């Protein structure tokens, strides 16, 4: 299974996604914001196959995190989560690098399916 880095500032969403993906056998590294996720990615003891990030987070947001992450980890697959459709326009220049976009609220089945497709 995959090593997945999750960047999400909402504790309930973090826990929900982490539990669902762990049940599928993935190792999920949980971070609270983009800065923490980028710090982990730069120092990761083993490669991360997938980054799942919220768009709107305090400090380094999901767009900035993706831009920086692609420079640090080549071949990184990305699933972007957003509660606001308007935010996704800001990620248009990253469209080729984003494997999937999940709109909040989402079901466990939707996040699991997006991860499975991203890793295929």
Tab-separated table of N, CA and C in Angstrom:
chain	number	residue	atom	x	y	z
A	1	UNK	N	0.833	-1.185	0.000
A	1	UNK	CA	0.000	0.000	0.000
A	1	UNK	C	0.880	1.253	0.000
A	2	UNK	N	0.255	2.402	-0.017
A	2	UNK	CA	0.989	3.654	-0.234
A	2	UNK	C	1.231	4.438	1.051
A	3	UNK	N	2.272	5.283	0.987
A	3	UNK	CA	2.498	6.299	2.022
A	3	UNK	C	1.807	7.558	1.546
A	4	UNK	N	0.879	8.057	2.359
A	4	UNK	CA	0.059	9.205	1.990
A	4	UNK	C	0.275	10.312	3.010
A	5	UNK	N	0.511	11.517	2.507
A	5	UNK	CA	0.654	12.700	3.347
A	5	UNK	C	-0.644	13.488	3.258
A	6	UNK	N	-1.280	13.718	4.396
A	6	UNK	CA	-2.558	14.424	4.466
A	6	UNK	C	-2.350	15.781	5.122
A	7	UNK	N	-2.731	16.854	4.427
A	7	UNK	CA	-2.657	18.212	4.968
A	7	UNK	C	-4.077	18.757	5.061
A	8	UNK	N	-4.570	18.891	6.283
A	8	UNK	CA	-5.956	19.327	6.516
A	8	UNK	C	-6.023	20.013	7.867
A	9	UNK	N	-6.559	21.233	7.907
A	9	UNK	CA	-6.603	21.971	9.163
A	9	UNK	C	-7.802	21.611	10.039
A	10	UNK	N	-8.810	20.967	9.492
A	10	UNK	CA	-9.981	20.575	10.272
A	10	UNK	C	-9.754	19.195	10.892
A	11	UNK	N	-9.761	19.143	12.217
A	11	UNK	CA	-9.443	17.906	12.936
A	11	UNK	C	-10.404	16.763	12.593
A	12	UNK	N	-11.688	17.047	12.491
A	12	UNK	CA	-12.665	15.993	12.205
A	12	UNK	C	-12.436	15.402	10.815
A	13	UNK	N	-12.152	16.249	9.835
A	13	UNK	CA	-11.889	15.762	8.480
A	13	UNK	C	-10.602	14.964	8.441
A	14	UNK	N	-9.565	15.457	9.136
A	14	UNK	CA	-8.283	14.726	9.204
A	14	UNK	C	-8.503	13.324	9.737
A	15	UNK	N	-9.212	13.224	10.836
A	15	UNK	CA	-9.424	11.931	11.476
A	15	UNK	C	-10.236	10.999	10.578
A	16	UNK	N	-11.271	11.513	9.944
A	16	UNK	CA	-12.114	10.726	9.062
A	16	UNK	C	-11.306	10.164	7.889
A	17	UNK	N	-10.540	11.015	7.216
A	17	UNK	CA	-9.750	10.584	6.065
A	17	UNK	C	-8.658	9.610	6.503
A	18	UNK	N	-7.993	9.919	7.591
A	18	UNK	CA	-6.914	9.056	8.074
A	18	UNK	C	-7.430	7.660	8.386
A	19	UNK	N	-8.540	7.579	9.095
A	19	UNK	CA	-9.100	6.276	9.455
A	19	UNK	C	-9.543	5.482	8.232
A	20	UNK	N	-10.220	6.146	7.308
A	20	UNK	CA	-10.716	5.456	6.108
A	20	UNK	C	-9.562	4.885	5.296
A	21	UNK	N	-8.502	5.660	5.130
A	21	UNK	CA	-7.387	5.201	4.304
A	21	UNK	C	-6.523	4.171	5.029
A	22	UNK	N	-6.423	4.288	6.342
A	22	UNK	CA	-5.686	3.290	7.121
A	22	UNK	C	-6.388	1.937	7.037
A	23	UNK	N	-7.715	1.942	7.009
A	23	UNK	CA	-8.468	0.689	6.875
A	23	UNK	C	-8.185	0.014	5.540
A	24	UNK	N	-7.808	0.810	4.538
A	24	UNK	CA	-7.437	0.257	3.235
A	24	UNK	C	-5.982	-0.187	3.200
A	25	UNK	N	-5.286	-0.045	4.336
A	25	UNK	CA	-3.905	-0.506	4.429
A	25	UNK	C	-2.846	0.540	4.132
A	26	UNK	N	-3.249	1.787	3.914
A	26	UNK	CA	-2.279	2.840	3.625
A	26	UNK	C	-1.659	3.382	4.914
A	27	UNK	N	-0.436	3.843	4.792
A	27	UNK	CA	0.205	4.568	5.889
A	27	UNK	C	-0.107	6.046	5.661
A	28	UNK	N	-0.802	6.664	6.603
A	28	UNK	CA	-1.231	8.050	6.452
A	28	UNK	C	-0.509	8.926	7.463
A	29	UNK	N	0.270	9.866	6.948
A	29	UNK	CA	0.956	10.838	7.793
A	29	UNK	C	0.067	12.070	7.831
A	30	UNK	N	-0.347	12.465	9.023
A	30	UNK	CA	-1.317	13.533	9.193
A	30	UNK	C	-0.610	14.820	9.605
A	31	UNK	N	-0.921	15.919	8.885
A	31	UNK	CA	-0.396	17.243	9.232
A	31	UNK	C	-1.559	18.227	9.291
A	32	UNK	N	-1.354	19.308	10.044
A	32	UNK	CA	-2.437	20.256	10.296
A	32	UNK	C	-2.483	21.427	9.325
A	33	UNK	N	-1.426	21.616	8.539
A	33	UNK	CA	-1.418	22.724	7.592
A	33	UNK	C	-0.336	22.503	6.537
A	34	UNK	N	-0.273	23.411	5.584
A	34	UNK	CA	0.667	23.269	4.492
A	34	UNK	C	2.115	23.341	4.918
A	35	UNK	N	2.421	24.202	5.870
A	35	UNK	CA	3.804	24.338	6.332
A	35	UNK	C	4.303	23.057	6.984
A	36	UNK	N	3.473	22.469	7.824
A	36	UNK	CA	3.845	21.219	8.492
A	36	UNK	C	4.006	20.088	7.469
A	37	UNK	N	3.124	20.054	6.481
A	37	UNK	CA	3.197	19.018	5.446
A	37	UNK	C	4.473	19.167	4.617
A	38	UNK	N	4.804	20.393	4.236
A	38	UNK	CA	6.000	20.623	3.436
A	38	UNK	C	7.256	20.279	4.238
A	39	UNK	N	7.261	20.625	5.505
A	39	UNK	CA	8.392	20.286	6.373
A	39	UNK	C	8.569	18.769	6.436
A	40	UNK	N	7.468	18.039	6.585
A	40	UNK	CA	7.548	16.584	6.620
A	40	UNK	C	8.076	16.044	5.291
A	41	UNK	N	7.551	16.556	4.205
A	41	UNK	CA	7.935	16.070	2.879
A	41	UNK	C	9.426	16.273	2.628
A	42	UNK	N	9.951	17.390	3.067
A	42	UNK	CA	11.380	17.681	2.873
A	42	UNK	C	12.271	16.749	3.686
A	43	UNK	N	11.782	16.288	4.834
A	43	UNK	CA	12.586	15.453	5.726
A	43	UNK	C	12.121	13.997	5.745
A	44	UNK	N	11.210	13.644	4.881
A	44	UNK	CA	10.604	12.304	4.904
A	44	UNK	C	11.656	11.209	4.852
A	45	UNK	N	11.572	10.236	5.769
A	45	UNK	CA	12.516	9.129	5.791
A	45	UNK	C	12.315	8.156	4.625
A	46	UNK	N	11.118	8.184	4.036
A	46	UNK	CA	10.806	7.325	2.888
A	46	UNK	C	9.895	8.121	1.958
A	47	UNK	N	9.903	7.778	0.682
A	47	UNK	CA	9.096	8.542	-0.277
A	47	UNK	C	7.597	8.515	0.033
A	48	UNK	N	6.950	9.611	-0.269
A	48	UNK	CA	5.501	9.734	-0.162
A	48	UNK	C	4.950	9.604	-1.576
A	49	UNK	N	3.968	8.726	-1.761
A	49	UNK	CA	3.403	8.514	-3.092
A	49	UNK	C	2.271	9.481	-3.411
A	50	UNK	N	1.545	9.926	-2.370
A	50	UNK	CA	0.348	10.727	-2.598
A	50	UNK	C	0.233	11.828	-1.553
A	51	UNK	N	-0.092	13.024	-2.021
A	51	UNK	CA	-0.395	14.154	-1.151
A	51	UNK	C	-1.880	14.449	-1.282
A	52	UNK	N	-2.573	14.471	-0.148
A	52	UNK	CA	-3.974	14.890	-0.113
A	52	UNK	C	-3.994	16.193	0.660
A	53	UNK	N	-4.490	17.257	0.026
A	53	UNK	CA	-4.448	18.561	0.673
A	53	UNK	C	-5.754	19.319	0.522
A	54	UNK	N	-6.126	19.980	1.597
A	54	UNK	CA	-7.204	20.948	1.549
A	54	UNK	C	-6.666	22.180	0.826
A	55	UNK	N	-7.539	22.950	0.212
A	55	UNK	CA	-7.093	24.178	-0.438
A	55	UNK	C	-6.924	25.279	0.598
A	56	UNK	N	-7.950	25.513	1.394
A	56	UNK	CA	-7.944	26.632	2.324
A	56	UNK	C	-7.440	26.187	3.694
A	57	UNK	N	-6.225	26.644	4.031
A	57	UNK	CA	-5.627	26.370	5.342
A	57	UNK	C	-4.883	27.620	5.776
A	58	UNK	N	-4.734	27.813	7.080
A	58	UNK	CA	-3.958	28.971	7.539
A	58	UNK	C	-2.482	28.827	7.157
A	59	UNK	N	-1.810	29.945	7.007
A	59	UNK	CA	-0.395	29.899	6.637
A	59	UNK	C	-0.249	29.485	5.191
A	60	UNK	N	0.532	28.445	4.964
A	60	UNK	CA	0.738	27.930	3.613
A	60	UNK	C	-0.510	27.148	3.198
A	61	UNK	N	-1.247	27.670	2.230
A	61	UNK	CA	-2.469	26.992	1.814
A	61	UNK	C	-2.153	25.834	0.867
A	62	UNK	N	-3.200	25.136	0.445
A	62	UNK	CA	-3.018	23.958	-0.391
A	62	UNK	C	-2.363	24.245	-1.733
A	63	UNK	N	-2.660	25.385	-2.327
A	63	UNK	CA	-2.061	25.737	-3.619
A	63	UNK	C	-0.559	25.937	-3.460
A	64	UNK	N	-0.168	26.710	-2.455
A	64	UNK	CA	1.256	26.920	-2.182
A	64	UNK	C	1.967	25.628	-1.826
A	65	UNK	N	1.280	24.774	-1.076
A	65	UNK	CA	1.850	23.482	-0.704
A	65	UNK	C	2.112	22.627	-1.941
A	66	UNK	N	1.168	22.582	-2.838
A	66	UNK	CA	1.349	21.788	-4.058
A	66	UNK	C	2.509	22.329	-4.879
A	67	UNK	N	2.557	23.634	-5.062
A	67	UNK	CA	3.645	24.243	-5.841
A	67	UNK	C	5.007	23.878	-5.264
A	68	UNK	N	5.148	24.007	-3.942
A	68	UNK	CA	6.419	23.692	-3.289
A	68	UNK	C	6.701	22.193	-3.288
A	69	UNK	N	5.681	21.379	-3.091
A	69	UNK	CA	5.850	19.927	-3.017
A	69	UNK	C	6.339	19.338	-4.331
A	70	UNK	N	5.855	19.858	-5.429
A	70	UNK	CA	6.262	19.342	-6.733
A	70	UNK	C	7.738	19.593	-7.011
A	71	UNK	N	8.313	20.600	-6.347
A	71	UNK	CA	9.745	20.875	-6.491
A	71	UNK	C	10.575	19.935	-5.622
A	72	UNK	N	9.972	19.462	-4.530
A	72	UNK	CA	10.674	18.602	-3.567
A	72	UNK	C	10.547	17.121	-3.927
A	73	UNK	N	9.372	16.716	-4.356
A	73	UNK	CA	9.085	15.295	-4.597
A	73	UNK	C	8.571	15.096	-6.020
A	74	UNK	N	9.464	14.738	-6.907
A	74	UNK	CA	9.047	14.498	-8.284
A	74	UNK	C	8.189	13.239	-8.344
A	75	UNK	N	7.196	13.264	-9.189
A	75	UNK	CA	6.318	12.112	-9.336
A	75	UNK	C	5.235	12.009	-8.280
A	76	UNK	N	5.133	13.018	-7.415
A	76	UNK	CA	4.125	13.012	-6.364
A	76	UNK	C	2.734	13.139	-6.980
A	77	UNK	N	1.840	12.282	-6.556
A	77	UNK	CA	0.453	12.355	-7.012
A	77	UNK	C	-0.328	13.194	-6.006
A	78	UNK	N	-1.338	13.906	-6.496
A	78	UNK	CA	-2.025	14.874	-5.646
A	78	UNK	C	-3.538	14.735	-5.755
A	79	UNK	N	-4.192	14.711	-4.589
A	79	UNK	CA	-5.640	14.810	-4.491
A	79	UNK	C	-5.921	16.090	-3.723
A	80	UNK	N	-6.721	16.962	-4.325
A	80	UNK	CA	-7.040	18.255	-3.735
A	80	UNK	C	-8.459	18.222	-3.194
A	81	UNK	N	-8.647	18.738	-1.969
A	81	UNK	CA	-9.964	18.806	-1.351
A	81	UNK	C	-10.350	20.267	-1.188
A	82	UNK	N	-11.624	20.583	-1.455
A	82	UNK	CA	-12.068	21.957	-1.300
A	82	UNK	C	-13.542	22.014	-0.958
A	83	UNK	N	-13.873	22.947	-0.101
A	83	UNK	CA	-15.268	23.187	0.244
A	83	UNK	C	-15.885	24.279	-0.603
A	84	UNK	N	-15.071	24.960	-1.390
A	84	UNK	CA	-15.550	26.094	-2.177
A	84	UNK	C	-15.089	25.967	-3.622
A	85	UNK	N	-16.037	25.874	-4.532
A	85	UNK	CA	-15.705	25.703	-5.947
A	85	UNK	C	-14.849	26.856	-6.466
A	86	UNK	N	-15.052	28.060	-5.954
A	86	UNK	CA	-14.288	29.217	-6.408
A	86	UNK	C	-12.797	29.102	-6.151
A	87	UNK	N	-12.421	28.350	-5.134
A	87	UNK	CA	-10.999	28.180	-4.806
A	87	UNK	C	-10.258	27.391	-5.876
A	88	UNK	N	-10.970	26.525	-6.557
A	88	UNK	CA	-10.324	25.627	-7.514
A	88	UNK	C	-9.767	26.372	-8.719
A	89	UNK	N	-10.317	27.533	-9.029
A	89	UNK	CA	-9.788	28.343	-10.123
A	89	UNK	C	-8.358	28.768	-9.874
A	90	UNK	N	-8.002	28.949	-8.619
A	90	UNK	CA	-6.634	29.324	-8.249
A	90	UNK	C	-5.646	28.201	-8.531
A	91	UNK	N	-6.137	26.987	-8.684
A	91	UNK	CA	-5.261	25.831	-8.919
A	91	UNK	C	-5.199	25.454	-10.396
A	92	UNK	N	-5.782	26.271	-11.252
A	92	UNK	CA	-5.852	25.926	-12.680
A	92	UNK	C	-4.469	25.657	-13.277
A	93	UNK	N	-3.471	26.428	-12.894
A	93	UNK	CA	-2.118	26.244	-13.440
A	93	UNK	C	-1.479	24.934	-12.974
A	94	UNK	N	-2.080	24.287	-11.982
A	94	UNK	CA	-1.563	23.022	-11.459
A	94	UNK	C	-2.391	21.826	-11.935
A	95	UNK	N	-3.361	22.069	-12.772
A	95	UNK	CA	-4.309	21.046	-13.197
A	95	UNK	C	-3.628	19.764	-13.686
A	96	UNK	N	-2.546	19.891	-14.424
A	96	UNK	CA	-1.856	18.713	-14.961
A	96	UNK	C	-1.236	17.858	-13.861
A	97	UNK	N	-0.947	18.469	-12.714
A	97	UNK	CA	-0.311	17.748	-11.607
A	97	UNK	C	-1.308	17.181	-10.605
A	98	UNK	N	-2.545	17.639	-10.669
A	98	UNK	CA	-3.565	17.204	-9.719
A	98	UNK	C	-4.303	15.996	-10.301
A	99	UNK	N	-4.232	14.887	-9.588
A	99	UNK	CA	-4.850	13.651	-10.046
A	99	UNK	C	-6.365	13.687	-9.890
A	100	UNK	N	-6.827	14.285	-8.785
A	100	UNK	CA	-8.254	14.285	-8.503
A	100	UNK	C	-8.609	15.473	-7.626
A	101	UNK	N	-9.846	15.932	-7.751
A	101	UNK	CA	-10.378	17.003	-6.901
A	101	UNK	C	-11.624	16.469	-6.223
A	102	UNK	N	-11.668	16.607	-4.908
A	102	UNK	CA	-12.808	16.162	-4.109
A	102	UNK	C	-13.467	17.402	-3.515
A	103	UNK	N	-14.776	17.518	-3.686
A	103	UNK	CA	-15.516	18.646	-3.129
A	103	UNK	C	-16.082	18.249	-1.776
A	104	UNK	N	-15.855	19.106	-0.792
A	104	UNK	CA	-16.408	18.876	0.550
A	104	UNK	C	-17.854	19.352	0.570
A	105	UNK	N	-18.706	18.698	1.313
A	105	UNK	CA	-18.450	17.462	2.053
A	105	UNK	C	-18.413	16.267	1.101
A	106	UNK	N	-17.627	15.273	1.485
A	106	UNK	CA	-17.515	14.065	0.677
A	106	UNK	C	-17.775	12.851	1.548
A	107	UNK	N	-18.037	11.735	0.900
A	107	UNK	CA	-18.267	10.491	1.631
A	107	UNK	C	-16.955	9.722	1.733
A	108	UNK	N	-16.925	8.751	2.609
A	108	UNK	CA	-15.752	7.887	2.726
A	108	UNK	C	-15.506	7.160	1.411
A	109	UNK	N	-16.564	6.745	0.761
A	109	UNK	CA	-16.417	6.049	-0.507
A	109	UNK	C	-15.768	6.950	-1.558
A	110	UNK	N	-16.133	8.236	-1.570
A	110	UNK	CA	-15.567	9.167	-2.546
A	110	UNK	C	-14.075	9.380	-2.323
A	111	UNK	N	-13.650	9.567	-1.077
A	111	UNK	CA	-12.220	9.796	-0.823
A	111	UNK	C	-11.435	8.515	-1.099
A	112	UNK	N	-11.993	7.380	-0.725
A	112	UNK	CA	-11.303	6.110	-0.989
A	112	UNK	C	-11.168	5.857	-2.487
A	113	UNK	N	-12.218	6.165	-3.250
A	113	UNK	CA	-12.184	5.988	-4.701
A	113	UNK	C	-11.170	6.949	-5.344
A	114	UNK	N	-11.111	8.176	-4.861
A	114	UNK	CA	-10.155	9.149	-5.410
A	114	UNK	C	-8.721	8.705	-5.151
A	115	UNK	N	-8.460	8.161	-3.981
A	115	UNK	CA	-7.128	7.675	-3.644
A	115	UNK	C	-6.784	6.466	-4.500
A	116	UNK	N	-7.718	5.557	-4.626
A	116	UNK	CA	-7.469	4.365	-5.449
A	116	UNK	C	-7.157	4.750	-6.888
A	117	UNK	N	-7.911	5.680	-7.440
A	117	UNK	CA	-7.660	6.128	-8.814
A	117	UNK	C	-6.334	6.856	-8.924
A	118	UNK	N	-5.984	7.654	-7.941
A	118	UNK	CA	-4.726	8.396	-7.979
A	118	UNK	C	-3.518	7.471	-7.940
A	119	UNK	N	-3.664	6.366	-7.250
A	119	UNK	CA	-2.542	5.429	-7.097
A	119	UNK	C	-2.483	4.373	-8.194
A	120	UNK	N	-3.509	4.322	-9.026
A	120	UNK	CA	-3.568	3.303	-10.095
A	120	UNK	C	-2.551	3.570	-11.187
